[in-house]
């Protein structure tokens, strides 16, 4: 297992500097405290049972589907 973890480290970018957005952290903690399971929610919600599921997930969770964790000087998907 350790070799697999070390191998994966070369594939992932380093953790970004600084702290996480406090508002995002608060929202995620609220979901966790309520025992919210997004996978279970998607499985039980009939609105997700269609060919356009990706767009529904992006809209529902307010995901920036063209965002990036890379610094803007290396990669800017909005450019």
PDB file of C-alpha atoms in Angstrom, residues 24-52:
ATOM      1  CA  UNK A  24     -17.055  26.421   1.846  1.00  0.00           C
ATOM      2  CA  UNK A  25     -15.682  24.726   4.964  1.00  0.00           C
ATOM      3  CA  UNK A  26     -18.779  25.763   6.932  1.00  0.00           C
ATOM      4  CA  UNK A  27     -21.123  24.377   4.252  1.00  0.00           C
ATOM      5  CA  UNK A  28     -19.249  21.078   4.052  1.00  0.00           C
ATOM      6  CA  UNK A  29     -19.274  20.715   7.836  1.00  0.00           C
ATOM      7  CA  UNK A  30     -23.049  21.296   7.868  1.00  0.00           C
ATOM      8  CA  UNK A  31     -23.503  18.468   5.354  1.00  0.00           C
ATOM      9  CA  UNK A  32     -21.272  16.213   7.436  1.00  0.00           C
ATOM     10  CA  UNK A  33     -23.072  17.025  10.708  1.00  0.00           C
ATOM     11  CA  UNK A  34     -26.415  16.170   9.109  1.00  0.00           C
ATOM     12  CA  UNK A  35     -25.028  12.840   7.891  1.00  0.00           C
ATOM     13  CA  UNK A  36     -25.542  13.881   4.273  1.00  0.00           C
ATOM     14  CA  UNK A  37     -24.252  11.319   1.779  1.00  0.00           C
ATOM     15  CA  UNK A  38     -24.129  12.776  -1.748  1.00  0.00           C
ATOM     16  CA  UNK A  39     -23.788   9.346  -3.372  1.00  0.00           C
ATOM     17  CA  UNK A  40     -26.886   8.052  -1.605  1.00  0.00           C
ATOM     18  CA  UNK A  41     -28.789  11.236  -2.459  1.00  0.00           C
ATOM     19  CA  UNK A  42     -27.961  10.859  -6.154  1.00  0.00           C
ATOM     20  CA  UNK A  43     -28.962   7.182  -6.158  1.00  0.00           C
ATOM     21  CA  UNK A  44     -32.338   7.935  -4.554  1.00  0.00           C
ATOM     22  CA  UNK A  45     -33.204  11.080  -6.528  1.00  0.00           C
ATOM     23  CA  UNK A  46     -35.059  10.276  -9.743  1.00  0.00           C
ATOM     24  CA  UNK A  47     -34.021  13.594 -11.318  1.00  0.00           C
ATOM     25  CA  UNK A  48     -30.509  12.186 -11.668  1.00  0.00           C
ATOM     26  CA  UNK A  49     -31.737   9.098 -13.562  1.00  0.00           C
ATOM     27  CA  UNK A  50     -31.274  10.510 -17.042  1.00  0.00           C
ATOM     28  CA  UNK A  51     -28.591  10.953 -19.702  1.00  0.00           C
ATOM     29  CA  UNK A  52     -27.857  14.545 -18.642  1.00  0.00           C
TER      30      UNK A  52
END
